[in-house]
Short mmCIF file of C-alpha atoms and ligand atoms in Angstrom, two decimals:
data_model
loop_
_atom_site.label_atom_id
_atom_site.label_comp_id
_atom_site.label_asym_id
_atom_site.label_seq_id
_atom_site.Cartn_x
_atom_site.Cartn_y
_atom_site.Cartn_z
CA UNK A 169 21.34 15.78 34.37
CA UNK A 170 19.62 18.27 32.02
CA UNK A 171 15.82 18.43 31.90
CA UNK A 172 15.88 16.98 28.39
CA UNK A 173 18.05 13.99 29.33
CA UNK A 174 16.02 13.40 32.50
CA UNK A 175 12.80 13.31 30.47
CA UNK A 176 14.45 11.13 27.84
CA UNK A 177 15.49 8.63 30.49
CA UNK A 178 11.96 8.55 31.92
CA UNK A 179 10.09 8.12 28.67
CA UNK A 180 12.68 6.45 26.43
CA UNK A 181 11.65 8.45 23.38
CA UNK A 182 12.06 6.50 20.11
CA UNK A 183 11.97 8.65 16.97
CA UNK A 184 9.58 7.10 14.47
CA UNK A 185 8.39 4.87 17.35
CA UNK A 186 10.97 2.34 16.21
CA UNK A 187 10.49 -0.96 18.04
CA UNK A 188 7.57 0.41 20.11
CA UNK A 189 4.55 -1.96 19.98
CA UNK A 190 1.45 0.05 19.03
CA UNK A 191 -1.04 -2.79 19.34
CA UNK A 192 -1.55 -6.52 19.83
CA UNK A 193 -2.41 -8.14 16.49
CA UNK A 194 -2.86 -11.61 15.02
CA UNK A 195 -3.16 -10.47 11.40
CA UNK A 196 0.39 -10.72 10.06
CA UNK A 197 3.91 -11.47 11.19
CA UNK A 198 7.32 -10.35 9.93
CA UNK A 199 10.74 -11.69 10.92
CA UNK A 200 13.05 -9.06 9.47
CA UNK A 201 16.22 -11.04 10.14
CA UNK A 202 15.05 -14.25 8.47
CA UNK A 203 12.96 -12.56 5.76
CA UNK A 204 9.69 -14.19 6.83
CA UNK A 205 6.23 -12.75 6.16
CA UNK A 206 3.06 -14.58 7.18
CA UNK A 207 -0.60 -13.63 6.93
CA UNK A 208 -2.56 -15.27 9.77
CA UNK A 209 0.35 -17.68 10.08
CA UNK A 210 0.47 -18.71 6.41
CA UNK A 211 3.77 -17.95 4.61
CA UNK A 212 3.43 -15.33 1.89
CA UNK A 213 5.12 -17.65 -0.65
CA UNK A 214 2.38 -20.23 -0.16
CA UNK A 215 -0.40 -17.69 -0.57
CA UNK A 216 1.27 -16.21 -3.67
CA UNK A 217 1.39 -19.67 -5.21
CA UNK A 218 -2.01 -21.02 -4.21
CA UNK A 219 -4.41 -18.26 -3.19
CA UNK A 220 -6.13 -15.30 -4.79
CA UNK A 221 -6.32 -11.69 -3.65
CA UNK A 222 -9.95 -11.89 -2.51
CA UNK A 223 -9.40 -15.17 -0.68
CA UNK A 224 -6.39 -13.56 1.02
CA UNK A 225 -8.51 -10.54 2.01
CA UNK A 226 -11.09 -12.87 3.53
CA UNK A 227 -8.32 -14.61 5.46
CA UNK A 228 -6.90 -11.32 6.72
CA UNK A 229 -10.24 -9.79 7.66
CA UNK A 230 -12.07 -12.79 9.13
CA UNK A 231 -9.01 -14.66 10.38
CA UNK A 232 -9.54 -17.96 8.55
CA UNK A 233 -9.47 -19.25 5.01
CA UNK A 234 -13.03 -19.31 3.65
CA UNK A 235 -14.83 -22.49 2.66
CA UNK A 236 -15.69 -22.81 -1.05
CA UNK A 237 -19.22 -21.49 -0.41
CA UNK A 238 -18.00 -18.62 1.76
CA UNK A 239 -15.49 -17.56 -0.87
CA UNK A 240 -18.03 -17.76 -3.68
CA UNK A 241 -20.50 -15.64 -1.71
CA UNK A 242 -17.80 -13.06 -0.91
CA UNK A 243 -16.62 -12.86 -4.53
CA UNK A 244 -20.21 -12.63 -5.72
CA UNK A 245 -21.02 -9.70 -3.41
CA UNK A 246 -17.89 -7.82 -4.42
CA UNK A 247 -18.58 -8.40 -8.11
CA UNK A 248 -22.02 -6.79 -7.79
CA UNK A 249 -20.86 -3.77 -5.82
CA UNK A 250 -18.16 -2.66 -8.25
CA UNK A 251 -20.14 0.16 -9.81
CA UNK A 252 -19.78 3.64 -8.37
CA UNK A 253 -22.55 6.22 -8.10
CA UNK A 254 -22.80 8.69 -10.95
CA UNK A 255 -22.43 11.51 -8.41
CA UNK A 256 -18.99 10.21 -7.49
CA UNK A 257 -18.13 10.18 -11.19
CA UNK A 258 -19.46 13.75 -11.45
CA UNK A 259 -17.31 14.77 -8.51
CA UNK A 260 -14.30 13.21 -10.23
CA UNK A 261 -15.00 15.23 -13.38
CA UNK A 262 -14.13 18.33 -11.34
CA UNK A 263 -10.72 16.98 -10.36
CA UNK A 264 -7.80 18.48 -12.32
CA UNK A 265 -6.40 15.93 -14.77
CA UNK A 266 -2.89 16.91 -13.63
CA UNK A 267 -3.73 15.90 -10.05
CA UNK A 268 -2.05 12.83 -8.61
CA UNK A 269 -4.29 9.72 -8.67
CA UNK A 270 -3.52 9.11 -4.97
CA UNK A 271 -5.09 12.47 -4.13
CA UNK A 272 -8.08 11.59 -6.29
CA UNK A 273 -8.38 8.23 -4.55
CA UNK A 274 -8.19 9.76 -1.10
CA UNK A 275 -10.98 12.20 -1.97
CA UNK A 276 -13.14 9.41 -3.46
CA UNK A 277 -12.62 7.08 -0.49
CA UNK A 278 -13.67 9.87 1.89
CA UNK A 279 -16.66 10.71 -0.34
CA UNK A 280 -18.02 7.16 0.07
CA UNK A 281 -18.78 8.16 3.66
CA UNK A 282 -21.26 10.75 2.35
CA UNK A 283 -23.21 8.12 0.45
CA UNK A 284 -23.09 5.30 2.99
CA UNK A 285 -23.39 7.29 6.17
CA UNK A 286 -25.15 4.79 8.45
CA UNK A 287 -22.57 3.93 11.07
CA UNK A 288 -23.24 0.74 13.05
CA UNK A 289 -19.84 -0.45 14.13
CA UNK A 290 -21.24 -3.20 16.35
CA UNK A 291 -23.34 -4.72 13.55
CA UNK A 292 -21.54 -7.55 11.68
CA UNK A 293 -23.76 -6.91 8.64
CA UNK A 294 -22.59 -3.28 8.52
CA UNK A 295 -18.94 -4.38 8.84
CA UNK A 296 -19.39 -6.89 6.00
CA UNK A 297 -21.14 -4.35 3.76
CA UNK A 298 -18.38 -1.78 4.33
CA UNK A 299 -15.67 -4.37 3.58
CA UNK A 300 -17.42 -5.42 0.38
CA UNK A 301 -18.06 -1.86 -0.74
CA UNK A 302 -14.49 -0.69 -0.19
CA UNK A 303 -12.88 -3.72 -1.82
CA UNK A 304 -15.32 -3.51 -4.72
CA UNK A 305 -15.31 0.23 -5.42
CA UNK A 306 -11.73 1.36 -4.80
CA UNK A 307 -10.40 -0.28 -8.03
CA UNK A 308 -13.31 1.17 -10.01
CA UNK A 309 -12.51 4.65 -8.72
CA UNK A 310 -8.80 4.31 -9.57
CA UNK A 311 -9.64 3.13 -13.11
CA UNK A 312 -12.33 5.80 -13.58
CA UNK A 313 -9.92 8.61 -12.70
CA UNK A 314 -7.40 7.16 -15.14
CA UNK A 315 -9.94 7.23 -17.99
CA UNK A 316 -11.43 10.58 -17.07
CA UNK A 317 -8.13 12.42 -16.85
CA UNK A 318 -7.52 11.32 -20.46
CA UNK A 319 -10.88 12.86 -21.39
CA UNK A 320 -12.70 9.51 -21.74
CA UNK A 321 -15.77 8.08 -20.08
CA UNK A 322 -15.01 5.58 -17.32
CA UNK A 323 -15.30 1.95 -18.39
CA UNK A 324 -18.03 0.02 -16.62
CA UNK A 325 -16.87 -3.02 -14.65
CA UNK A 326 -17.51 -6.39 -16.31
CA UNK A 327 -19.33 -8.91 -14.14
CA UNK A 328 -17.92 -11.88 -16.04
CA UNK A 329 -14.34 -10.98 -15.11
CA UNK A 330 -12.71 -11.71 -11.79
CA UNK A 331 -11.28 -9.01 -9.55
CA UNK A 332 -7.87 -8.44 -11.10
CA UNK A 333 -8.85 -9.11 -14.71
CA UNK A 334 -11.70 -6.63 -14.32
CA UNK A 335 -9.40 -3.93 -12.96
CA UNK A 336 -6.96 -4.32 -15.85
CA UNK A 337 -9.92 -4.31 -18.24
CA UNK A 338 -11.28 -1.06 -16.76
CA UNK A 339 -7.90 0.58 -17.37
CA UNK A 340 -7.68 -0.29 -21.06
CA UNK A 341 -11.07 -1.65 -22.21
CA UNK A 342 -9.21 -4.76 -23.30
CA UNK A 343 -9.56 -8.15 -21.71
CA UNK A 344 -6.14 -8.89 -20.21
CA UNK A 345 -3.95 -11.86 -20.98
CA UNK A 346 -4.54 -14.56 -18.28
CA UNK A 347 -0.87 -14.48 -17.21
CA UNK A 348 -1.03 -10.70 -16.79
CA UNK A 349 -4.22 -10.97 -14.70
CA UNK A 350 -2.75 -13.72 -12.49
CA UNK A 351 0.51 -11.81 -11.98
CA UNK A 352 -1.45 -8.69 -11.06
CA UNK A 353 -3.55 -10.69 -8.58
CA UNK A 354 -0.37 -12.02 -6.93
CA UNK A 355 0.97 -8.45 -6.69
CA UNK A 356 -2.19 -7.46 -4.83
CA UNK A 357 -1.73 -10.38 -2.43
CA UNK A 358 1.88 -9.39 -1.76
CA UNK A 359 0.89 -5.82 -0.91
CA UNK A 360 -2.25 -6.62 1.08
CA UNK A 361 -0.83 -6.46 4.58
CA UNK A 362 2.41 -5.77 6.41
CA UNK A 363 2.09 -5.40 10.21
CA UNK A 364 2.38 -1.95 11.78
CA UNK A 365 3.54 0.19 8.84
CA UNK A 366 2.76 3.91 8.68
CA UNK A 367 -0.53 3.69 6.77
CA UNK A 368 -1.84 0.81 8.87
CA UNK A 369 -0.94 2.70 12.01
CA UNK A 370 -2.78 5.69 10.58
CA UNK A 371 -5.80 3.45 9.84
CA UNK A 372 -5.82 2.10 13.39
CA UNK A 373 -5.52 5.53 14.98
CA UNK A 374 -8.44 6.77 12.87
CA UNK A 375 -10.44 3.59 13.58
CA UNK A 376 -9.88 4.05 17.31
CA UNK A 377 -11.98 7.24 17.27
CA UNK A 378 -14.93 5.09 16.09
CA UNK A 379 -15.34 7.07 12.89
CA UNK A 380 -16.61 5.40 9.72
CA UNK A 381 -14.50 2.93 7.65
CA UNK A 382 -14.35 5.32 4.69
CA UNK A 383 -12.54 7.89 6.83
CA UNK A 384 -10.26 5.08 8.04
CA UNK A 385 -9.32 4.15 4.48
CA UNK A 386 -9.05 7.79 3.34
CA UNK A 387 -6.57 8.61 6.10
CA UNK A 388 -4.56 5.49 5.33
CA UNK A 389 -4.47 6.37 1.61
CA UNK A 390 -3.06 9.80 2.49
CA UNK A 391 -0.36 8.20 4.61
CA UNK A 392 0.55 5.61 1.99
CA UNK A 393 1.09 8.32 -0.64
CA UNK A 394 4.45 9.58 0.68
CA UNK A 395 7.74 8.64 -1.03
CA UNK A 396 9.09 6.94 2.09
CA UNK A 397 6.13 4.54 2.08
CA UNK A 398 3.95 3.49 -0.88
CA UNK A 399 5.16 6.30 -3.12
CA UNK A 400 8.60 4.67 -3.41
CA UNK A 401 7.55 2.33 -6.25
CA UNK A 402 6.91 5.27 -8.57
CA UNK A 403 10.19 6.90 -7.54
CA UNK A 404 12.08 3.67 -8.34
CA UNK A 405 11.08 3.94 -12.00
CA UNK A 406 12.16 7.60 -12.14
CA UNK A 407 15.48 6.60 -10.59
CA UNK A 408 16.07 3.70 -13.02
CA UNK A 409 15.45 6.06 -15.95
CA UNK A 410 17.81 8.62 -14.43
CA UNK A 411 20.56 6.00 -14.05
CA UNK A 412 19.87 4.85 -17.60
CA UNK A 413 22.66 2.31 -18.14
CA UNK A 414 24.36 -0.52 -16.27
CA UNK A 415 27.67 1.44 -16.39
CA UNK A 416 26.09 4.35 -14.52
CA UNK A 417 24.91 2.21 -11.60
CA UNK A 418 28.10 2.18 -9.52
CA UNK A 419 28.77 5.95 -9.77
CA UNK A 420 25.08 6.59 -8.95
CA UNK A 421 25.23 4.48 -5.79
CA UNK A 422 28.53 6.06 -4.74
CA UNK A 423 27.09 9.54 -5.30
CA UNK A 424 24.01 8.69 -3.19
CA UNK A 425 26.13 7.32 -0.35
CA UNK A 426 28.46 10.34 -0.39
CA UNK A 427 25.52 12.76 -0.37
CA UNK A 428 23.41 10.77 2.10
CA UNK A 429 20.68 10.39 -0.50
CA UNK A 430 18.29 7.46 -0.14
CA UNK A 431 18.23 4.93 -2.96
CA UNK A 432 14.59 4.26 -3.65
CA UNK A 433 13.28 0.70 -3.25
CA UNK A 434 15.97 -0.19 -0.71
CA UNK A 435 15.99 -0.39 3.06
CA UNK A 436 13.27 -1.23 5.50
CA UNK A 437 12.54 -0.51 9.14
CA UNK A 438 12.00 -4.22 9.81
CA UNK A 439 13.73 -6.28 7.09
CA UNK A 440 17.49 -6.48 7.35
CA UNK A 441 17.66 -8.99 4.48
CA UNK A 442 16.02 -8.94 1.03
CA UNK A 443 12.28 -8.49 1.41
CA UNK A 444 10.64 -11.87 0.55
CA UNK A 445 8.08 -9.98 -1.54
CA UNK A 446 10.89 -8.48 -3.66
CA UNK A 447 12.09 -12.01 -4.47
CA UNK A 448 8.58 -13.07 -5.58
CA UNK A 449 8.11 -9.86 -7.59
CA UNK A 450 11.44 -10.32 -9.35
CA UNK A 451 10.34 -13.83 -10.39
CA UNK A 452 7.02 -12.46 -11.62
CA UNK A 453 8.81 -9.76 -13.59
CA UNK A 454 10.96 -12.42 -15.26
CA UNK A 455 7.86 -14.49 -16.14
CA UNK A 456 6.29 -11.46 -17.79
CA UNK A 457 9.51 -10.62 -19.64
CA UNK A 458 9.64 -14.19 -21.03
CA UNK A 459 6.19 -13.78 -22.53
CA UNK A 460 6.04 -10.08 -23.40
CA UNK A 461 9.69 -9.01 -23.79
CA UNK A 462 12.30 -7.65 -21.40
CA UNK A 463 12.04 -4.19 -19.80
CA UNK A 464 14.86 -1.94 -20.93
CA UNK A 465 15.70 -1.06 -17.31
CA UNK A 466 15.72 -4.59 -15.91
CA UNK A 467 19.50 -4.99 -16.30
CA UNK A 468 20.01 -1.65 -14.57
CA UNK A 469 17.78 -2.84 -11.71
CA UNK A 470 19.66 -6.14 -11.30
CA UNK A 471 23.02 -4.35 -11.29
CA UNK A 472 21.70 -1.77 -8.81
CA UNK A 473 20.56 -4.51 -6.45
CA UNK A 474 24.03 -6.09 -6.68
CA UNK A 475 25.93 -2.85 -6.03
CA UNK A 476 23.65 -1.74 -3.16
CA UNK A 477 24.08 -5.15 -1.48
CA UNK A 478 27.85 -4.79 -1.84
CA UNK A 479 28.00 -1.20 -0.52
CA UNK A 480 25.14 -1.10 1.99
CA UNK A 481 24.49 -4.76 2.84
CA UNK A 482 26.50 -4.39 6.06
CA UNK A 483 23.82 -1.93 7.26
CA UNK A 484 21.04 -4.40 6.41
CA UNK A 485 19.92 -2.42 3.37
CA UNK A 486 18.50 -4.65 0.64
CA UNK A 487 15.74 -4.47 -1.97
CA UNK A 488 12.26 -3.92 -0.55
CA UNK A 489 8.80 -4.64 -2.01
CA UNK A 490 8.82 -1.44 -4.04
CA UNK A 491 11.96 -2.23 -5.99
CA UNK A 492 10.60 -4.70 -8.55
CA UNK A 493 6.88 -3.89 -8.41
CA UNK A 494 7.20 -0.94 -10.82
CA UNK A 495 8.89 -3.12 -13.44
CA UNK A 496 6.02 -5.62 -13.17
CA UNK A 497 3.33 -2.94 -13.39
CA UNK A 498 4.99 -1.24 -16.32
CA UNK A 499 5.06 -4.53 -18.22
CA UNK A 500 1.33 -4.81 -17.52
CA UNK A 501 0.91 -1.45 -19.28
CA UNK A 502 0.12 0.50 -16.11
CA UNK A 503 1.24 4.14 -15.97
CA UNK A 504 3.82 4.99 -13.28
CA UNK A 505 1.60 7.28 -11.23
CA UNK A 506 -0.93 4.46 -10.75
CA UNK A 507 1.61 2.25 -8.97
CA UNK A 508 0.85 3.71 -5.55
CA UNK A 509 -2.95 3.67 -6.02
CA UNK A 510 -2.54 -0.02 -6.89
CA UNK A 511 -0.63 -0.50 -3.65
CA UNK A 512 -3.66 1.13 -1.98
CA UNK A 513 -6.13 -1.20 -3.76
CA UNK A 514 -4.20 -4.10 -2.25
CA UNK A 515 -3.63 -2.60 1.18
CA UNK A 516 -7.35 -1.93 1.66
CA UNK A 517 -7.52 -5.64 2.63
CA UNK A 518 -5.00 -5.14 5.44
CA UNK A 519 -6.43 -1.81 6.58
CA UNK A 520 -9.91 -3.34 6.88
CA UNK A 521 -8.52 -6.29 8.85
CA UNK A 522 -6.91 -3.82 11.26
CA UNK A 523 -10.09 -1.72 11.40
CA UNK A 524 -12.06 -4.80 12.44
CA UNK A 525 -9.41 -5.93 14.92
CA UNK A 526 -9.22 -2.44 16.44
CA UNK A 527 -12.99 -2.29 16.90
CA UNK A 528 -13.00 -5.66 18.64
CA UNK A 529 -10.93 -4.28 21.52
CA UNK A 530 -10.90 -0.55 21.11
CA UNK A 531 -9.17 2.09 23.13
CA UNK A 532 -8.62 5.49 21.52
CA UNK A 533 -4.97 6.19 20.62
CA UNK A 534 -3.71 9.04 22.71
CA UNK A 535 0.09 8.85 23.13
CA UNK A 536 2.10 11.42 24.98
CA UNK A 537 4.89 13.82 23.99
CA UNK A 538 8.03 15.29 25.43
CA UNK A 539 7.48 19.03 25.61
CA UNK A 540 10.55 21.03 24.58
CA UNK A 541 9.06 24.55 24.58
CA UNK A 542 9.08 27.34 27.15
CA UNK A 543 6.74 28.07 30.07
CA UNK A 544 5.02 31.20 31.36
CA UNK A 545 6.16 33.11 28.27
CA UNK A 546 4.97 36.74 28.11
CA UNK A 547 2.36 37.71 25.53
CA UNK A 548 3.96 40.58 23.58
CA UNK A 549 1.43 43.00 22.06
CA UNK A 550 1.62 43.04 18.25
CA UNK A 551 2.87 46.64 18.02
CA UNK A 552 5.82 45.80 20.30
CA UNK A 553 7.06 42.74 18.32
N1 LIG B 193 19.49 4.19 0.57
C1 LIG B 193 20.63 4.55 1.19
N2 LIG B 193 20.78 4.51 2.54
C2 LIG B 193 19.74 4.08 3.24
C3 LIG B 193 18.53 3.69 2.65
C4 LIG B 193 18.42 3.75 1.26
N3 LIG B 193 17.32 3.40 0.64
N4 LIG B 193 17.66 3.32 3.62
C5 LIG B 193 18.30 3.49 4.77
N5 LIG B 193 19.55 3.95 4.56
C6 LIG B 193 20.57 4.25 5.57
C7 LIG B 193 20.32 5.64 6.17
O1 LIG B 193 20.99 6.64 5.48
C8 LIG B 193 20.84 5.45 7.58
O2 LIG B 193 22.25 5.49 7.53
P1 LIG B 193 23.09 6.11 8.76
O3 LIG B 193 22.78 5.23 9.93
O4 LIG B 193 24.49 6.02 8.30
O5 LIG B 193 22.61 7.52 8.96
C9 LIG B 193 20.45 4.01 7.92
O6 LIG B 193 20.39 3.33 6.66
C10 LIG B 193 19.11 3.90 8.61
O7 LIG B 193 18.15 4.57 7.80
P2 LIG B 193 16.82 5.21 8.34
O8 LIG B 193 16.27 6.17 7.33
O9 LIG B 193 17.05 5.74 9.72
O10 LIG B 193 15.90 3.93 8.44
P3 LIG B 193 14.35 3.93 8.72
O11 LIG B 193 14.05 2.61 9.32
O12 LIG B 193 13.93 5.15 9.43
O13 LIG B 193 13.73 4.04 7.24
C11 LIG B 193 12.93 3.52 5.11
C12 LIG B 193 13.25 2.97 6.50
C13 LIG B 193 12.19 2.46 4.31
C14 LIG B 193 12.03 4.74 5.21
C15 LIG B 193 14.27 3.88 4.41
O14 LIG B 193 15.06 2.72 4.25
C16 LIG B 193 14.06 4.58 3.08
O15 LIG B 193 13.85 5.81 3.07
N6 LIG B 193 14.13 3.83 1.93
C17 LIG B 193 13.91 4.41 0.63
C18 LIG B 193 12.42 4.60 0.38
C19 LIG B 193 11.73 3.27 0.15
O16 LIG B 193 12.17 2.43 -0.61
N7 LIG B 193 10.57 3.11 0.83
C20 LIG B 193 9.75 1.91 0.73
C21 LIG B 193 9.73 1.17 2.01
S1 LIG B 193 9.08 -0.48 1.92
C22 LIG B 193 7.43 -0.34 1.53
C23 LIG B 193 6.65 0.62 2.31
O17 LIG B 193 6.80 0.79 3.51
O18 LIG B 193 5.79 1.24 1.69
#
């Protein structure tokens, strides 16, 4: 037995930690074979039909659906913490307009820690204030960067609008259509939480050091940004444009398979059937198309889903949450590079739930590694190298 195989047998190394439990959690549940997603035991379909994003965040973070009074108080607090300090806006003015909004968001989330530096992780009032602040201010920061990179002043939040309507308003200075606002709110609910994905893992690792919640969210935003995670929704739209027509779909898929190229918006570490969120998003896209007109790439998307299922279904590769979300966001008039920041706005709910759960029974994350380097190597003086 070689040293490497001996070590492998001892530690059972799993690349990407596939199947390795990283925590005990009661926040959400996924059955990847049956296509089930539940938040605190409630099926995602039921929440999408009956709940709102802020109610869902309350459920995720505090573990139970709020009473009417509790929800009103929570919504009220968030509504009145939406504004961001002018110094944060000044900081954003220095960001290059060509920078990616996810990078801007990560910097802004981290900067909140400078302004709200009191750290009292065992004080429920501090936890509540941090939850409210992050849920309230993250959308304002995303919308402000969008306006500022176009050379405009940021639009102040409107206290008479609810969470999602206000965000859409801050992007365009126009009060959104009620259907658009409701669809957007459902999208946020669908993206709010999803067990131990990369960004949530990142949030929990950061939380386990007992740093502040702004650092927790900033590290999670950085992790979400990559194209294999939250960044896939933006890449889907680029891919649909590249394919262009229904006729090009089959050759595109065949080319990807031959060249071992990933088709964006497909595949999932856990789901081996169509992601239940993709089904809901597709329905939402169709509702929007009925009212506001069909997206020119929708037929390409439907054909792509069909051909991928035919060619890669045997490997359990089906549409994931990112496949239809871009089509929905585009119909809402949202630019492509804001799709991932919107994912982040939603996922803040899940990250905060995991932050709170981690604090309740904390042990710092400190996994091990399998060393593959040399030992007792000589130090060679620079002139002899
Ligand atoms: N297109 C073509 N083949 C694929 C795809 C895809 N999208 N996804 C997986 N495969 C193949 C892969 O080539 C491999 O084949 P083989 O066994 O023959 O080498 C097999 O399926 C297993 O793939 P993997 O990359 O080892 O699977 P993973 O669990 O490590 O990765 C994933 C999961 C989501 C990163 C991957 O499916 C992927 O890169 N998908 C495209 C990007 C994407 O849509 N990401 C969004 C994920 S869902 C939301 C989120 O997490 O943010």
